Coordinates of N, CA and C and ligand atoms in Angstrom, one line a residue:
X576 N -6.4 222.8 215.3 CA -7.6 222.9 216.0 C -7.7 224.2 216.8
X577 N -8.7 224.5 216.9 CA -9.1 226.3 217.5 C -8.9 225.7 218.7
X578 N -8.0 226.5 219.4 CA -8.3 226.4 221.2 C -9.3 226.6 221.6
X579 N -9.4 226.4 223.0 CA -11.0 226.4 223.0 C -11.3 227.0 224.9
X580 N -10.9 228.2 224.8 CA -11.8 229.1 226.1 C -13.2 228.3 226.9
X581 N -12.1 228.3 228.3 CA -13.0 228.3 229.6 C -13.8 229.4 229.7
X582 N -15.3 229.3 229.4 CA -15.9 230.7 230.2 C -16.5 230.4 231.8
X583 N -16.2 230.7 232.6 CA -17.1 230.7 233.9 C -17.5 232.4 234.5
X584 N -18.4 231.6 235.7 CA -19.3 232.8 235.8 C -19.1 233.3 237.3
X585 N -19.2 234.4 237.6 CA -18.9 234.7 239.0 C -20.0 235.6 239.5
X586 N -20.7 236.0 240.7 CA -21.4 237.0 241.3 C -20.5 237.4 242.3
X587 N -20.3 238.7 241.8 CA -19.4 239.5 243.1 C -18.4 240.6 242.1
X588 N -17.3 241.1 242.9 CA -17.2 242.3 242.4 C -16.1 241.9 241.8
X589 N -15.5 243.0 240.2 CA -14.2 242.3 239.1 C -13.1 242.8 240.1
X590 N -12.9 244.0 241.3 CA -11.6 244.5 241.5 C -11.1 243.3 242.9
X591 N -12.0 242.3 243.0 CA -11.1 241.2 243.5 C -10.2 240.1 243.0
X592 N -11.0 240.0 241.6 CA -10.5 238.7 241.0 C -8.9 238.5 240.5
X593 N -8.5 237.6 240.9 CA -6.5 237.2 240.9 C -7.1 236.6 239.4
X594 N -6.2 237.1 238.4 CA -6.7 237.0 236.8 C -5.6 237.6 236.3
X595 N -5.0 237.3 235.2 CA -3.7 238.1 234.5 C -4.6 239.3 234.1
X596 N -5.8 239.9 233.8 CA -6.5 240.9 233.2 C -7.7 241.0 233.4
X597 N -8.0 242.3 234.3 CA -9.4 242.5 234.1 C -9.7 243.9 233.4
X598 N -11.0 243.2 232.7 CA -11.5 245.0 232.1 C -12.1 245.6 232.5
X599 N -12.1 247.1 231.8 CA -13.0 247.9 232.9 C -13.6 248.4 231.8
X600 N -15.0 249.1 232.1 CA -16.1 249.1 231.4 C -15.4 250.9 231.1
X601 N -15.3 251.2 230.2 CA -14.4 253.2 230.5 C -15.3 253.6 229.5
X602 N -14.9 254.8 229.8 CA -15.8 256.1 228.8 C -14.1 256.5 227.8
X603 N -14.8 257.1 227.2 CA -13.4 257.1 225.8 C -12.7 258.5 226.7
X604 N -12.8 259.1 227.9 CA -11.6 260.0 228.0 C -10.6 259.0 228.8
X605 N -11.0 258.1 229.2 CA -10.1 257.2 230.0 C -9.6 257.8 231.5
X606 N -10.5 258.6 231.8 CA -10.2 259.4 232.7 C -11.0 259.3 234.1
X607 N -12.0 258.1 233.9 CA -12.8 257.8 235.1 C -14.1 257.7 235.1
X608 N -15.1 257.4 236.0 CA -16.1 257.3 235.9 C -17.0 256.8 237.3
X609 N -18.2 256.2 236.7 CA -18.9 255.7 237.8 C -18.6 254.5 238.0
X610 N -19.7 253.7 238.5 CA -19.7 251.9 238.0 C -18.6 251.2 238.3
X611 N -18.3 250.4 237.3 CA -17.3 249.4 237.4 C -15.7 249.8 237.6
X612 N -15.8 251.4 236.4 CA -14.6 251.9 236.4 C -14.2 253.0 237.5
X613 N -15.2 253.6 238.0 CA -15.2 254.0 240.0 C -14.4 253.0 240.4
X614 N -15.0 252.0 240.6 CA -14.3 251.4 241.2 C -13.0 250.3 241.2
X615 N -12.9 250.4 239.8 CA -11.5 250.0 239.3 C -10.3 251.4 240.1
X616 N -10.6 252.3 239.7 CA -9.3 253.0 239.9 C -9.6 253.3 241.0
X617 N -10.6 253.6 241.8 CA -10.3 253.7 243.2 C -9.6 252.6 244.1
X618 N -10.2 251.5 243.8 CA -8.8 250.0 244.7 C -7.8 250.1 243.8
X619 N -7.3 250.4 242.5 CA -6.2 250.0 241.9 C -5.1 251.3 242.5
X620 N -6.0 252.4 242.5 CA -4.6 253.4 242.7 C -4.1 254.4 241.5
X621 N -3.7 255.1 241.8 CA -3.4 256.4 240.9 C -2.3 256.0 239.8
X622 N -1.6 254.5 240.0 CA -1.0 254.8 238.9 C -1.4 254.1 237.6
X623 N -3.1 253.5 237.7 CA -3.8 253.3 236.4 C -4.6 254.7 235.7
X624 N -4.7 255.6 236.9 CA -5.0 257.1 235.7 C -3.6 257.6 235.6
X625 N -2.5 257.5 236.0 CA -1.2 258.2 235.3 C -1.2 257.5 234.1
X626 N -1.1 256.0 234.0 CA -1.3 256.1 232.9 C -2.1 256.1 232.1
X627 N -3.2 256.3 232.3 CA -4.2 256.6 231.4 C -4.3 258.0 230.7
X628 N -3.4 258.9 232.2 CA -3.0 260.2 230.7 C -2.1 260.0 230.3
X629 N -1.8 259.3 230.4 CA -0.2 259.4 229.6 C -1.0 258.6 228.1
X630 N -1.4 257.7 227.9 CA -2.2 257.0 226.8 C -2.8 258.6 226.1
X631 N -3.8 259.4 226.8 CA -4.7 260.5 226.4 C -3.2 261.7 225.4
X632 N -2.4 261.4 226.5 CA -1.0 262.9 225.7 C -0.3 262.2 224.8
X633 N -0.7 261.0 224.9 CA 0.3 260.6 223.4 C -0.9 259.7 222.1
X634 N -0.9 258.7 222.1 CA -2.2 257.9 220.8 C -3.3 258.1 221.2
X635 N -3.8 258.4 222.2 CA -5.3 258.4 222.0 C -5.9 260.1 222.5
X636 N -5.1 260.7 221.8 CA -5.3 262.5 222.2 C -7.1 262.5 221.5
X637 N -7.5 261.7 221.1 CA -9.0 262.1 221.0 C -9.6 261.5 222.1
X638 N -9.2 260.6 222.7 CA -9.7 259.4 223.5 C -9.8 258.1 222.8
X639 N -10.1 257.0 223.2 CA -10.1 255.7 223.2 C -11.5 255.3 222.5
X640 N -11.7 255.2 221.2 CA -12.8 255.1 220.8 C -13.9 254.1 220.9
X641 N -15.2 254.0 220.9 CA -16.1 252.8 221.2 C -16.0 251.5 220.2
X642 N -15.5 250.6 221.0 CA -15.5 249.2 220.6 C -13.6 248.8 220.7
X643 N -13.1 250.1 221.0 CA -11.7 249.6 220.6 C -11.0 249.3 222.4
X644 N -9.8 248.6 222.5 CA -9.3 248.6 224.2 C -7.8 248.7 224.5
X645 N -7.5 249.4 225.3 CA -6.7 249.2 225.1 C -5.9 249.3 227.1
X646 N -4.8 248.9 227.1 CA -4.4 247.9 228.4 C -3.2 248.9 229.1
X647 N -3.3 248.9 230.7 CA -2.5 249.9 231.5 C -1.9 248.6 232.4
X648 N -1.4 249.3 233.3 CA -0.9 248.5 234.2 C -2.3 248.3 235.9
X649 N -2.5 247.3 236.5 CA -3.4 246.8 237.2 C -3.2 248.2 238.7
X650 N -1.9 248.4 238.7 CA -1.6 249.2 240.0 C -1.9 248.0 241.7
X651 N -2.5 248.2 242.0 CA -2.8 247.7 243.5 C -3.8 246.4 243.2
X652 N -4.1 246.4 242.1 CA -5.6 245.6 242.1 C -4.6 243.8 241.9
X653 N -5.6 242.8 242.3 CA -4.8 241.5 242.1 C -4.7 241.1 241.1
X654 N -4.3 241.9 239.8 CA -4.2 241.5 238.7 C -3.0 242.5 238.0
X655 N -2.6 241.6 237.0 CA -1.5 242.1 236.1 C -1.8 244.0 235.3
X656 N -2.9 243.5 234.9 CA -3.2 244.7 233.9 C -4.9 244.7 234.3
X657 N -5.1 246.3 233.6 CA -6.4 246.8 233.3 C -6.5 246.6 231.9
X658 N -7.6 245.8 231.0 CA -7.4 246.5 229.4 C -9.1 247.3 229.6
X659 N -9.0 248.6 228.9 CA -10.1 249.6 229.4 C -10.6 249.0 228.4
X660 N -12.2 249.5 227.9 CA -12.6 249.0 226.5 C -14.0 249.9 226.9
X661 N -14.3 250.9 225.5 CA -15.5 251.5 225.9 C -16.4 251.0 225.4
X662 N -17.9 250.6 225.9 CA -18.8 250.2 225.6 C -19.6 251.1 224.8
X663 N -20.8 251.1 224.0 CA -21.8 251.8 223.3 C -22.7 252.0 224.0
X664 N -23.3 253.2 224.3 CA -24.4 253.9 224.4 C -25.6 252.7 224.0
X665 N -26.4 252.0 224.8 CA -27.3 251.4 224.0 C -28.8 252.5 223.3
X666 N -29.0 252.3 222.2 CA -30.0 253.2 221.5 C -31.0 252.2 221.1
X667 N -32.4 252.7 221.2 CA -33.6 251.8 220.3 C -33.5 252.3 219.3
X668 N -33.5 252.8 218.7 CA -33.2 253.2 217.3 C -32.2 252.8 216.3
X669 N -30.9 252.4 216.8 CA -29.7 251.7 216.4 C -29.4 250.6 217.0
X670 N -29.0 250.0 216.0 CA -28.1 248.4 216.2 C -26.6 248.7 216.3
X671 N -26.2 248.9 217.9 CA -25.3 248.9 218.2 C -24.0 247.9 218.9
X672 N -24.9 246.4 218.5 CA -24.3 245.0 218.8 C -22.9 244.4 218.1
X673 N -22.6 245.3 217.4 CA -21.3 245.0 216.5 C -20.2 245.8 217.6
X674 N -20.8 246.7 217.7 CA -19.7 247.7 219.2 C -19.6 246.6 220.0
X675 N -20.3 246.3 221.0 CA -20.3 245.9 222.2 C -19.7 244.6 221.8
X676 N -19.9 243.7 220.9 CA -19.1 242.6 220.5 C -17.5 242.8 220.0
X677 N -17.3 243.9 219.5 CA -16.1 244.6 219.5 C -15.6 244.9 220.6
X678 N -16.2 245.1 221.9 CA -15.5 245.8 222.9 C -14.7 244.5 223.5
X679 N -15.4 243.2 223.5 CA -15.1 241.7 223.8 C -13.7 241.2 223.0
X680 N -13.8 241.0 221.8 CA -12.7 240.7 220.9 C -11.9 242.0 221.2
X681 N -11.6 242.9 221.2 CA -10.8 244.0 220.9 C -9.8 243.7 222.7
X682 N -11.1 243.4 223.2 CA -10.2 243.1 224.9 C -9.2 241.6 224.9
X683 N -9.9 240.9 224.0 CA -9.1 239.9 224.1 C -7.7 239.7 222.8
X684 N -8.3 240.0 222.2 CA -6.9 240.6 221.3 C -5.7 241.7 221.9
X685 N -6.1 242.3 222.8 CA -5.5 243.6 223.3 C -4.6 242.0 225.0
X686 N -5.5 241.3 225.0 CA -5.3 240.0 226.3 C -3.7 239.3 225.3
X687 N -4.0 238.9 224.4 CA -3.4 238.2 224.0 C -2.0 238.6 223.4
X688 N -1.9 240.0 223.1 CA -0.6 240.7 223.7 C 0.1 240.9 224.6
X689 N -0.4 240.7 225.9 CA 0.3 241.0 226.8 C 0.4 239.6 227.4
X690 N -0.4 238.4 227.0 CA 0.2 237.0 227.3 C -0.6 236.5 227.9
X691 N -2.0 237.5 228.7 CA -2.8 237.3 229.8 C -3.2 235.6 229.0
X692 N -3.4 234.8 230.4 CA -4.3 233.8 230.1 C -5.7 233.7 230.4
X693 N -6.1 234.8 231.4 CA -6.7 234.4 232.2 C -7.7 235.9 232.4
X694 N -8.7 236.3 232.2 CA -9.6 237.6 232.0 C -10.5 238.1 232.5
X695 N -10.6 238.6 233.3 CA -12.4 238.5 234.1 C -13.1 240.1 233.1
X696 N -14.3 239.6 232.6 CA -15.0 241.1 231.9 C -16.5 241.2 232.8
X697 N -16.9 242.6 233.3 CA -18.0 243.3 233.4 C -18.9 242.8 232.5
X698 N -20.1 243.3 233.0 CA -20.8 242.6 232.1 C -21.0 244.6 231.0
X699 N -20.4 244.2 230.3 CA -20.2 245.7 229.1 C -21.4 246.3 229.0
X700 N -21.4 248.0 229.3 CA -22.7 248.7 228.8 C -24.1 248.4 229.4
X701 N -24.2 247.5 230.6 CA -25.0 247.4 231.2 C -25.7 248.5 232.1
X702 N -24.9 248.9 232.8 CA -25.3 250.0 233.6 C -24.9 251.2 233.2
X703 N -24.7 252.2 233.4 CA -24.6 253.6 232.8 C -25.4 253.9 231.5
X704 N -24.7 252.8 230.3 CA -25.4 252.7 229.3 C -26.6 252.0 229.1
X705 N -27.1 251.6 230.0 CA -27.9 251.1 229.7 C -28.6 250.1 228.7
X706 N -27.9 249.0 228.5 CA -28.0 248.1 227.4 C -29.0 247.1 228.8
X707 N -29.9 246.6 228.0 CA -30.5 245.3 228.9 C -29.8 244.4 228.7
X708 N -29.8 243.9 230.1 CA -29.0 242.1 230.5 C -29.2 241.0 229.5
X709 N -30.6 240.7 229.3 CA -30.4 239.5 228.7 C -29.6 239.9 226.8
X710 N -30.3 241.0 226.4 CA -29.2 240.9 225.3 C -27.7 241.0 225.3
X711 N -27.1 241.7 226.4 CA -26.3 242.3 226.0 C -24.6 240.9 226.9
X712 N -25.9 240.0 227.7 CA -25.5 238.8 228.0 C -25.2 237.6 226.7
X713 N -26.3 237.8 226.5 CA -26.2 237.2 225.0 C -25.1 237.3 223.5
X714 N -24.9 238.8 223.3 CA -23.7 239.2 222.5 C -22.3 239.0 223.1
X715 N -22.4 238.8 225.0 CA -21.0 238.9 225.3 C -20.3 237.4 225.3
X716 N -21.4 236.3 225.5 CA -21.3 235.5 225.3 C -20.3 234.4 224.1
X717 N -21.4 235.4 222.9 CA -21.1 234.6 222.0 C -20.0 235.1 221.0
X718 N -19.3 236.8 221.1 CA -18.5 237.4 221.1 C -17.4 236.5 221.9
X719 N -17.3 235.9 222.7 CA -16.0 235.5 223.6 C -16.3 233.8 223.0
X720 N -17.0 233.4 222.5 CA -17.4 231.7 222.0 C -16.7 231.5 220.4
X721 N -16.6 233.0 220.0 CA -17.0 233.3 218.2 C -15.0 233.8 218.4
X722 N -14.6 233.9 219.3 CA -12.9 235.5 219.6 C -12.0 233.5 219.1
X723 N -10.7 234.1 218.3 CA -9.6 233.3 218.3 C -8.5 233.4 219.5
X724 N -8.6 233.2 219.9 CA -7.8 233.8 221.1 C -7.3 232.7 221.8
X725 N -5.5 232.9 222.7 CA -5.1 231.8 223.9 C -5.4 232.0 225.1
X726 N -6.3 233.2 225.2 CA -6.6 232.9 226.6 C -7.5 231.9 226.9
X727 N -7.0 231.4 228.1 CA -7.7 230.0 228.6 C -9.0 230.0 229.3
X728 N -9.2 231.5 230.3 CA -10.2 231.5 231.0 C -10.7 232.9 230.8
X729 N -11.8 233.1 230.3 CA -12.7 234.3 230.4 C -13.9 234.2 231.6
X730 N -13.8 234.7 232.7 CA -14.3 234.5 233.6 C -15.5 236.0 233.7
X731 N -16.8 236.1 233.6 CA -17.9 237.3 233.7 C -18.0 237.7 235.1
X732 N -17.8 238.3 235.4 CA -17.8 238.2 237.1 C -19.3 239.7 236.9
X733 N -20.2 239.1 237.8 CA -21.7 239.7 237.5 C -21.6 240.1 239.0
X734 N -22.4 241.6 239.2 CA -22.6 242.0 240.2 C -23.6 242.0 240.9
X735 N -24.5 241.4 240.4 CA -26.1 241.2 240.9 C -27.0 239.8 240.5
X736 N -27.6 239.4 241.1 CA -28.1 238.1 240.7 C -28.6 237.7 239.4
X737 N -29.9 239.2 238.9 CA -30.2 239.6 237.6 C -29.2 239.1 236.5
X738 N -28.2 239.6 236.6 CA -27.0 239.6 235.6 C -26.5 238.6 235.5
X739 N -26.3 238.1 236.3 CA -25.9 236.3 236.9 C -26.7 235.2 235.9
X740 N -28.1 235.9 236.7 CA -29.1 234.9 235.6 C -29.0 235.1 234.2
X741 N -28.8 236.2 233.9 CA -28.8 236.2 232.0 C -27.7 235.5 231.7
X742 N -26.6 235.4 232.4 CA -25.6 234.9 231.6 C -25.5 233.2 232.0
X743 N -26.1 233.5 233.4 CA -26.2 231.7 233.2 C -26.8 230.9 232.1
X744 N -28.1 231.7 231.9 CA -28.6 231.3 230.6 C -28.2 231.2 229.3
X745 N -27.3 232.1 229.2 CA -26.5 232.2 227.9 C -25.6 231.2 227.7
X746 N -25.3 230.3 229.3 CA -23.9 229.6 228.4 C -24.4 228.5 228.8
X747 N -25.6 227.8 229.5 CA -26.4 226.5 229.7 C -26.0 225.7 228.6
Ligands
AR6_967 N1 -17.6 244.6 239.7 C1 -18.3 244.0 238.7 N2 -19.3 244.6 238.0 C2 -19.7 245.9 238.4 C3 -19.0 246.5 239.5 C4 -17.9 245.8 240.1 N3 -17.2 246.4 241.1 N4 -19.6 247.8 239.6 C5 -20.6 247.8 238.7 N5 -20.7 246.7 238.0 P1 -21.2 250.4 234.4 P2 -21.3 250.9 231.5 C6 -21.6 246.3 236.9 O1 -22.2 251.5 234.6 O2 -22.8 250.6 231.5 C7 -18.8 254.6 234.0 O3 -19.1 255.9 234.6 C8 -22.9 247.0 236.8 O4 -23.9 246.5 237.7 O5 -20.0 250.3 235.3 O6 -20.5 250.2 230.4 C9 -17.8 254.8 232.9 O7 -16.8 255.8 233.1 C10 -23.2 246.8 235.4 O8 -23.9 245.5 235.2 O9 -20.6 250.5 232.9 C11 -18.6 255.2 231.7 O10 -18.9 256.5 231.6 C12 -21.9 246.7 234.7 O11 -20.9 246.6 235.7 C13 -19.9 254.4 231.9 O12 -20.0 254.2 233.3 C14 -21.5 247.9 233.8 O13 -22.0 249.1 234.4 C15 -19.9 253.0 231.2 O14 -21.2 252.4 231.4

């Protein structure tokens, strides 16, 4: 029988949540940003960008490509590990919902190496990229409903009420 993932929902910020893993929403240099990943490595501390170049000087000398994730150490933050995972550019012109559902599976596959049970994810490509909420609620949803995986708890931890609502909707 398929195991079968807790999803719950949170309003408030990911660099609190006590979780064996949380992700961060990254740009493929792995090297920083605004948003979610601001402020991942600012409370976590310098030694989740040491290693993040150290990742850039050895396998991912192009950067960390969109939809793929891959996992550092948490540094200061209440959690075990960071797995970074870049989101897609949202485009009207392109169907770029196979990424962003990639970025979900790829984190929890990348989770289930390292043993994490337990996961809190951003809500992916929402801000910077600009993907709208209720879709992009909707693929992360059913991306983490659709993932084989032992982690137990995938917890969305939403920053704003907006975001809150789409996803509450999503998993009614
Ligand atoms: N906790 C939880 N969610 C947050 C937090 C937080 N502390 N801060 C922001 N959010 P974004 P993207 C929400 O822009 O769209 C960065 O510069 C935010 O409200 O962080 O994937 C990277 O380096 C939104 O709903 O990520 C990339 O260059 C969601 O997190 C680029 O932005 C994602 O917003 C990635 O853009």
């Amino acid at each position: 029988m398929a195991h079968s993932t807790k999803i719950t929902l949170v309003l408030g910020d990911i660099t609190e949540q006590h979780v064996d893993a949380i992700v961060n929403a990254a740009n493929s240099s792995l090297l920083g940003g605004g948003g979610v990943d601001g402020a991942i490595h600012r409370r976590g501390g310098p030694e989740i960008l040491a290693e993040c170049r150290a990742l850039r000087a050895g396998h991912y000398g192009g950067g960390l490509p969109t939809g793929h994730a891959v996992a550092t150490t948490a540094g200061r933050l209440p959690a075990r590990w960071v797995v970074h995972t870049v989101g897609p550019v949202w485009s009207r012109d392109e169907d770029r919902s196979e990424l962003l559902a990639s970025c979900y599976h790829e984190s929890l596959r990348v989770a289930d190496e390292l043993g994490a049970r337990t996961v809190a994810f951003p809500a992916i490509s929402t801000g910077a990229y600009g993907w709208p909420i209720g879709d992009a609620a909707r693929i992360a949803v059913e991306a983490v409903r659709g993932a084989e995986t032992a982690v137990e708890e995938v917890r969305f931890v939403l920053f704003d009420e907006s975001a809150y609502e789409a996803f509450a909707q999503q998993i009614s």
